[in-house]
Amino acid sequence: MDRLWYEQPATVWEEALPLGNGRMGAMIFGDPVNEQIQLNEDSMWYGGPVDRINPDTKEYLPRIRELILQGEIRKAERLMKMAMSGCPDSAHPYQTLGNIHFLFENIGEVTAYTRSLDLKRAVYESSFTANEIRYTRELFISAPDDVMVMRLTADKKNAITFQALLRREKFFDGIKKCGNNGICLYGNLGKGGFDFAMQLSAFPIGGSVCVIGEHLLVEEADEVILVFCSGTTYRMKDLEKELADKIQKAAAKPYEKLFAAHTEDYGKLFDRVEFSLGDLSAYDALPTDERIRRAAEGTVDAGLAKLYFDFGRYLLISCSREGTLAATLQGIWNKDMLPPWDCKFTININTQMNYWPAENCNLSECHMPLFELIKNMVEKGRETAQRMYGCRGFMCHHNTDIWGDTVTQDHWIPGSYWVMGAAWLCTHQWTHFEYTQDMDFLKEHFPIMREAALFFLDYMIEDDGYLKTCPSVSPENTFILPSGERGSNTAGVTMDNQILRDLFTQCIKAAELLGVEDELNEQLKAAREKLVPTQIGEKGNILEWPVDYEEAEPGHRHISHLYGLHPSEQITMDGTPELAKAARVTLERRLSHGGGHTGWSRAWIMNHYAKLWDGETAYYNFEQLMAKSTLPNLFDNHPPFQIDGNFGATAAIAEMLVQSTSERIVLLPALPKAWKEGSMRGLCVKGGAEFDIAWKDGKLTKALLRANQDICTKVRFGEQIKEVSLKAGEEQEISFS
């Protein structure tokens, strides 16, 4: 049963249930009398673009580098705060749109209450009995019709009476009537910002509807269809007219037609993959919050893995669709005017993790908003590269926004002065190509990848025979020098080298495929050979910095120096066993000191152990994620809520079952004993193919490869390896003894 369900309304936001169509999001509380629907729209970013470039960076960069190479880290970081911070130091936040509040009348004592979120159809439903009348409320946000639709029904005529209000905490201009059956709240997002508006209209069957002041009033209806739409001038020039048109067009269609269009559109994405862990009916019979409560007490039921995986795919479809903006730190679900970390695109792990399940979980189209975000960064990234660092190409630090801001965010030593944001994001372009083999996509995005690489040919310095980034920080950790002094910035940290090794290699491979032979390609080849290799320290762990420094926080939430293990393929069990062993030591040290204490960090750890082919430890970390970092509505808890943990753990579950590189596919590499039998249909692998697998008691019972493109690869199960070659459209059952 693909649903979350509860026996009482939500009392706080973290218990409400999410809906979305990529552009609009909603959190439904489900109260029978005082219903609240909290609303979001993806372009609700406060203010306009701001030139925040620090004019003094270029002048002081040589001195900062000199101090770092001399070991004067404190002095260097003091100067960095002044010379490298943005002016102002922070970009603008993403904001909530507001709320719809309903006051339902004539609702007596409520019994037989349930509310649920159907993941297979992307539909919310609540039902209850009051005064011997059965009430049902059904909601969905349609991508085809671009509206939220709410149907209220009762099994007795004239039973539905309510008032509805549109509300925003502050910073809006007014509320007005939209005909006799609608209300509209409108305003502006500050100096240089967009205008915004939201409209709610009611279409009752039986009874009456009118607007009194700012109240939408429906009385004694048999049934009511409510249609909601919102937007900003980011997309809509004649904003209020366009909203009204969308609502009227939707309202002109029968409800059944709206519903069918929505479920068909959503199902085309969600139904590509099907995960089964056998008979889970005993678990599905328990309310979701009860299952999470039991997990916190130490009993994680086997069905939670399936539910969490399905929920993760549901969330990605709901907050990242073609033509919409990329998923923020909270996807599209944010209740605050000034949210945690401004609800930006944080690109030193969080935004990237949001998209880890996009390709292997067969949601490639949901990856597209990220590529549009990257395109949007290029122009400003070029300006930042030139004016701050005197470099060609384009770059970004650890945050960006709707305007493609690329300047340093905050003046925070462990994280702000990190120059790898664009480089890491551009590895996603290659990942998309590896899974889809889409040459047109590669041709379009190859110049962007190369511009990100070009920046580092100018930015890196030569030191001890290597090319190194400087300043260089391992997000968001701090080291202790032998003198006892603490610092975060140095030259050539491990993560930087690993990201650049990926980016340079991907640019070189793309150039080969596209027939590009030029001086830049040769320079990238030469630079790749001069990157510091991933090193093993005296404790047998992967070094995080170029020197084996002591960590100020050995249980730190970031595990940046294991980028090479995941999401990269530079460290593998069958390719680099010594580095894989050192990566395990690194993880054990982190966890022994309290690591994994945030939800997204725990999800990253799951992926790491999946890549180490350790199913039991990967699953143990999933259990810890459920027990310590999962909210009643299954949202990931940093704390507070961040959606990256949902997406990271979804990707990890897929990685536990099927892993792939351009050279080989591994089946059931990290299957835990808890998953005694099951199947997974439709996971994607690199090279342009999909796998269907089934297993029982640790043994494969089915392995079917379907080729979407011509593919020649090796398939591994345990120690057995089979070579497979298929033409596009062919499929092959692969048998292992």
XYZ file of C-alpha atoms in Angstrom, residues 227-647:
421
model
C -9.708 25.646 -7.507
C -6.572 27.499 -6.426
C -3.719 29.002 -8.400
C -0.781 31.262 -7.570
C 2.136 32.843 -9.345
C 4.528 35.742 -9.713
C 5.652 38.011 -12.508
C 8.738 35.796 -12.821
C 6.637 33.837 -15.333
C 3.305 35.671 -15.712
C 3.199 39.169 -17.176
C -0.518 39.814 -16.655
C -0.506 37.966 -13.354
C -4.058 38.159 -12.037
C -5.587 37.573 -15.470
C -3.451 34.495 -16.043
C -4.382 33.061 -12.654
C -8.073 33.687 -13.306
C -7.793 32.078 -16.744
C -6.153 28.941 -15.342
C -8.865 28.643 -12.704
C -11.712 29.163 -15.150
C -10.295 26.680 -17.653
C -9.924 24.063 -14.936
C -13.356 24.759 -13.492
C -14.924 24.294 -16.916
C -13.820 20.653 -16.926
C -15.591 17.869 -15.038
C -13.782 16.945 -11.827
C -13.242 13.418 -13.119
C -11.419 14.788 -16.165
C -9.157 16.980 -14.029
C -8.418 14.053 -11.749
C -7.693 11.675 -14.636
C -5.330 14.141 -16.343
C -3.450 14.638 -13.084
C -3.069 10.939 -12.240
C -2.103 10.026 -15.800
C 0.581 12.731 -15.934
C 1.985 11.832 -12.530
C 1.777 8.094 -13.161
C 3.930 8.363 -16.290
C 6.803 9.186 -13.944
C 6.003 7.367 -10.713
C 4.971 4.049 -12.293
C 8.297 3.542 -14.066
C 9.749 1.982 -10.924
C 8.148 -0.546 -8.608
C 9.763 -1.714 -5.368
C 8.445 -4.706 -3.454
C 9.555 -6.339 -0.209
C 6.930 -9.061 -0.117
C 3.776 -9.014 1.987
C 3.793 -5.789 4.024
C 0.093 -5.696 4.873
C 0.712 -6.085 8.607
C 2.847 -2.924 8.603
C 0.568 -0.995 6.254
C -2.289 -1.548 8.712
C -0.476 0.697 11.216
C -0.713 4.510 10.988
C 2.498 6.054 9.671
C 3.195 8.103 12.795
C 2.857 4.957 14.896
C 5.456 3.252 12.716
C 7.833 6.193 13.150
C 7.209 6.170 16.917
C 8.078 2.466 17.039
C 11.209 3.148 14.994
C 12.300 5.744 17.558
C 11.842 3.075 20.220
C 14.046 0.636 18.315
C 11.692 -1.301 16.035
C 12.057 -0.338 12.384
C 9.640 -2.430 10.352
C 10.825 -3.805 7.020
C 8.085 -1.971 5.158
C 9.450 1.458 6.052
C 12.210 1.068 3.453
C 9.663 0.634 0.670
C 7.472 3.462 1.965
C 10.436 5.821 2.324
C 11.725 4.953 -1.155
C 8.322 5.543 -2.750
C 7.901 8.776 -0.768
C 11.289 10.037 -1.974
C 10.356 9.510 -5.616
C 6.976 11.142 -4.937
C 8.702 14.197 -3.441
C 11.096 14.632 -6.365
C 8.245 14.474 -8.890
C 6.263 16.913 -6.738
C 8.946 19.580 -6.344
C 11.079 19.368 -9.499
C 9.347 19.134 -12.865
C 10.490 20.317 -16.274
C 9.819 24.032 -16.565
C 9.927 24.651 -12.814
C 12.745 25.819 -10.573
C 15.128 23.391 -8.899
C 14.447 21.909 -5.468
C 15.658 24.087 -2.582
C 16.822 22.964 0.845
C 13.165 22.194 1.576
C 12.115 21.133 -1.889
C 9.173 23.474 -2.422
C 7.685 23.203 1.075
C 8.651 26.141 3.274
C 6.417 27.728 5.912
C 8.598 30.710 6.859
C 9.173 34.268 5.696
C 12.800 33.944 6.799
C 13.457 30.182 6.653
C 16.490 28.281 7.968
C 19.516 29.000 5.768
C 17.138 31.163 3.669
C 15.859 27.950 1.998
C 18.372 28.601 -0.793
C 20.135 26.258 -3.177
C 23.016 25.165 -0.946
C 25.482 23.579 -3.325
C 28.256 22.142 -1.154
C 26.206 18.906 -0.833
C 22.511 19.619 -0.265
C 21.260 20.582 -3.725
C 23.391 17.853 -5.300
C 21.939 15.260 -2.909
C 18.440 16.370 -3.890
C 19.158 14.992 -7.355
C 20.993 11.768 -6.493
C 17.859 9.674 -7.155
C 16.924 11.451 -10.388
C 18.766 9.192 -12.824
C 18.985 5.750 -11.204
C 15.377 5.990 -9.977
C 14.138 6.673 -13.522
C 13.159 10.325 -13.033
C 15.560 11.864 -15.510
C 13.106 14.619 -16.479
C 13.035 15.771 -12.844
C 16.763 16.481 -13.151
C 16.131 19.196 -15.770
C 15.419 22.093 -13.362
C 18.924 21.644 -11.936
C 20.440 22.062 -15.390
C 18.419 25.227 -15.914
C 19.732 26.494 -12.565
C 23.296 25.883 -13.757
C 22.625 27.756 -17.014
C 21.233 30.633 -14.975
C 24.467 30.837 -12.973
C 26.866 31.078 -15.907
C 26.697 34.798 -16.666
C 27.055 35.878 -13.049
C 29.582 33.140 -12.447
C 31.783 34.549 -15.198
C 31.579 37.988 -13.616
C 32.438 36.608 -10.174
C 35.376 34.643 -11.601
C 36.797 37.690 -13.368
C 36.106 40.449 -10.861
C 36.904 38.521 -7.665
C 39.672 36.196 -8.821
C 40.926 37.500 -12.163
C 40.078 34.149 -13.765
C 38.403 33.018 -16.942
C 35.457 30.621 -16.950
C 32.618 30.651 -14.465
C 32.389 29.638 -10.817
C 30.148 29.684 -7.775
C 30.622 29.452 -4.030
C 28.394 27.381 -1.728
C 25.000 29.035 -2.381
C 22.953 30.331 -5.260
C 19.415 31.634 -5.761
C 16.748 32.352 -8.370
C 18.967 35.073 -9.826
C 21.988 32.807 -10.253
C 23.983 34.591 -7.525
C 27.519 33.164 -7.337
C 29.214 35.332 -4.692
C 30.301 34.172 -1.243
C 27.373 33.604 1.125
C 27.846 34.833 4.727
C 31.308 35.249 6.250
C 31.506 31.825 7.782
C 34.982 30.314 7.921
C 34.136 26.563 7.749
C 31.986 26.934 4.653
C 31.732 30.275 2.884
C 35.075 30.496 1.084
C 34.592 27.413 -1.058
C 34.949 27.796 -4.806
C 33.757 24.365 -5.991
C 30.003 24.935 -6.329
C 29.779 25.202 -10.111
C 32.322 22.427 -10.606
C 30.339 19.928 -8.542
C 27.035 20.921 -10.146
C 28.473 20.407 -13.627
C 29.298 16.775 -12.833
C 25.508 16.270 -12.818
C 25.420 17.177 -16.495
C 27.784 14.310 -17.269
C 25.851 11.963 -14.986
C 22.671 12.712 -16.933
C 24.472 11.931 -20.167
C 25.884 8.669 -18.797
C 22.411 7.414 -17.941
C 20.608 8.696 -21.045
C 23.349 8.740 -23.720
C 21.640 11.879 -25.025
C 24.186 13.391 -27.414
C 22.080 16.499 -28.041
C 22.048 17.197 -24.300
C 25.819 16.692 -24.085
C 26.419 19.001 -27.020
C 24.337 21.718 -25.352
C 25.937 21.453 -21.905
C 29.541 20.655 -22.847
C 30.515 24.351 -23.146
C 29.193 24.983 -19.629
C 31.188 22.075 -18.214
C 34.324 23.398 -19.886
C 33.798 26.925 -18.572
C 33.577 25.522 -15.045
C 36.821 23.635 -15.635
C 38.515 26.635 -17.255
C 38.129 28.662 -14.069
C 40.381 26.249 -12.200
C 43.139 26.316 -14.804
C 43.512 29.977 -13.819
C 42.624 29.675 -10.128
C 44.903 26.825 -9.068
C 48.441 27.470 -7.888
C 51.487 25.236 -8.209
C 52.846 23.952 -4.893
C 55.170 21.000 -4.227
C 54.830 19.923 -7.848
C 51.034 19.763 -7.721
C 48.256 22.057 -8.856
C 46.146 23.071 -5.864
C 43.108 25.168 -5.136
C 43.953 27.954 -2.693
C 42.175 29.039 -0.579
C 40.605 25.615 -0.236
C 38.149 24.378 2.394
C 36.682 20.958 3.180
C 33.008 21.805 3.829
C 32.305 22.518 6.634
C 35.025 21.084 8.833
C 37.823 22.539 10.966
C 41.358 21.236 11.582
C 43.783 21.782 14.449
C 47.376 22.739 13.667
C 50.243 21.297 15.740
C 50.394 24.680 17.485
C 46.814 24.235 18.672
C 45.526 26.918 16.323
C 42.313 26.058 14.486
C 41.556 26.711 10.863
C 39.491 25.565 7.912
C 41.209 27.025 4.856
C 44.343 25.596 3.304
C 45.554 24.532 -0.151
C 44.378 21.512 -2.153
C 41.941 19.694 0.136
C 40.950 16.178 -0.858
C 37.399 16.991 -1.937
C 38.564 19.698 -4.334
C 40.991 17.307 -6.002
C 38.330 14.628 -6.334
C 35.720 16.984 -7.811
C 38.232 18.399 -10.274
C 39.434 14.927 -11.247
C 35.838 14.116 -12.120
C 35.134 17.391 -13.929
C 38.364 17.370 -15.950
C 37.898 13.713 -16.905
C 34.288 14.287 -17.894
C 35.229 17.275 -20.050
C 37.948 15.203 -21.722
C 35.578 12.298 -22.401
C 32.885 14.642 -23.695
C 35.392 16.308 -26.026
C 36.341 12.899 -27.410
C 32.699 11.972 -28.027
C 31.994 15.323 -29.677
C 35.164 15.306 -31.762
C 36.689 18.352 -30.075
C 40.481 18.550 -30.132
C 41.881 21.862 -28.957
C 44.391 23.458 -26.620
C 41.957 23.627 -23.702
C 41.416 19.882 -23.888
C 45.172 19.303 -23.720
C 45.499 21.715 -20.801
C 42.805 19.818 -18.894
C 44.620 16.535 -19.520
C 47.861 18.017 -18.196
C 46.168 19.620 -15.181
C 44.413 16.364 -14.250
C 47.785 14.630 -13.962
C 49.004 17.280 -11.510
C 46.124 17.011 -9.034
C 47.009 15.649 -5.601
C 45.949 11.978 -5.454
C 43.611 10.767 -2.722
C 45.877 9.860 0.196
C 45.700 7.443 3.130
C 46.777 8.753 6.525
C 48.614 7.140 9.416
C 45.341 5.937 10.968
C 44.434 4.120 7.765
C 41.787 6.692 6.834
C 41.353 8.917 3.784
C 43.063 12.247 4.436
C 40.655 15.177 4.438
C 43.336 17.834 4.117
C 46.770 17.675 2.440
C 48.299 17.152 5.890
C 47.085 14.619 8.482
C 45.664 17.257 10.803
C 43.638 16.497 13.912
C 39.944 17.301 13.486
C 38.202 19.792 15.748
C 34.986 17.770 15.266
C 35.886 14.143 14.475
C 32.164 13.337 14.277
C 31.434 16.142 11.808
C 28.252 15.891 9.719
C 30.069 16.534 6.403
C 32.163 13.697 4.983
C 33.530 15.732 2.128
C 36.723 13.744 1.580
C 34.618 10.692 0.692
C 33.130 12.437 -2.341
C 35.376 10.016 -4.236
C 33.379 7.081 -2.853
C 29.977 8.656 -3.352
C 28.710 10.272 -5.472
C 31.917 9.721 -7.461
C 33.386 6.398 -8.629
C 37.023 7.151 -7.855
C 36.901 4.752 -4.890
C 35.337 1.353 -5.607
C 35.420 -2.092 -4.035
C 36.478 -3.827 -7.247
C 38.713 -1.074 -8.641
C 40.578 0.520 -5.688
C 40.319 -1.918 -2.762
C 42.955 -0.131 -0.635
C 41.147 3.189 -0.892
C 37.834 1.434 -0.217
C 39.326 -0.030 2.959
C 40.544 3.423 4.002
C 37.112 4.871 3.279
C 35.599 2.318 5.664
C 38.056 3.380 8.365
C 37.082 7.011 7.729
C 33.393 6.216 8.180
C 33.999 4.169 11.319
C 35.943 7.037 12.866
C 33.197 9.521 11.993
C 30.464 7.332 13.437
C 32.413 6.461 16.571
C 32.517 10.174 17.383
C 28.813 10.784 16.837
C 28.694 11.319 13.070
C 25.451 10.983 11.159
C 23.596 13.141 13.673
C 21.808 15.070 10.917
C 19.363 13.393 8.575
C 21.136 14.231 5.319
C 24.497 13.165 6.746
C 23.017 9.802 7.735
C 21.673 9.438 4.191
C 25.134 10.147 2.763
C 26.562 7.478 5.067
C 23.981 5.012 3.740
C 25.257 5.651 0.222
C 28.850 5.236 1.354
C 28.202 1.816 2.877
C 26.154 0.787 -0.150
C 29.190 1.596 -2.300
C 31.328 -0.480 0.108
C 28.937 -3.398 -0.565
C 28.023 -3.554 3.112
C 24.280 -4.057 3.214
C 23.992 -4.629 6.944
C 25.711 -1.371 7.882
C 23.865 0.561 5.175
C 20.581 -0.783 6.528
C 21.613 -0.053 10.134
C 22.088 3.576 9.096
C 18.651 3.541 7.475
C 17.260 2.325 10.799
C 19.054 5.186 12.538
C 17.634 7.622 10.006
C 14.137 6.375 10.812
C 14.719 6.398 14.557
C 16.459 9.743 14.975
C 16.010 11.927 11.900
C 12.530 11.347 10.492
C 9.501 13.510 11.252
C 5.949 12.114 11.590
C 5.174 13.013 7.965
C 8.377 11.210 6.818
C 10.191 14.465 6.103
C 13.900 14.345 6.847
C 14.986 16.173 9.990
C 18.341 17.977 10.013
C 16.928 19.362 12.419
C 15.035 21.389 11.242
C 13.455 19.882 8.120
C 15.695 19.550 5.072
C 14.581 17.482 2.106
C 18.048 16.316 1.030
C 17.981 13.434 3.512
C 14.812 12.109 1.894
C 16.421 12.146 -1.518
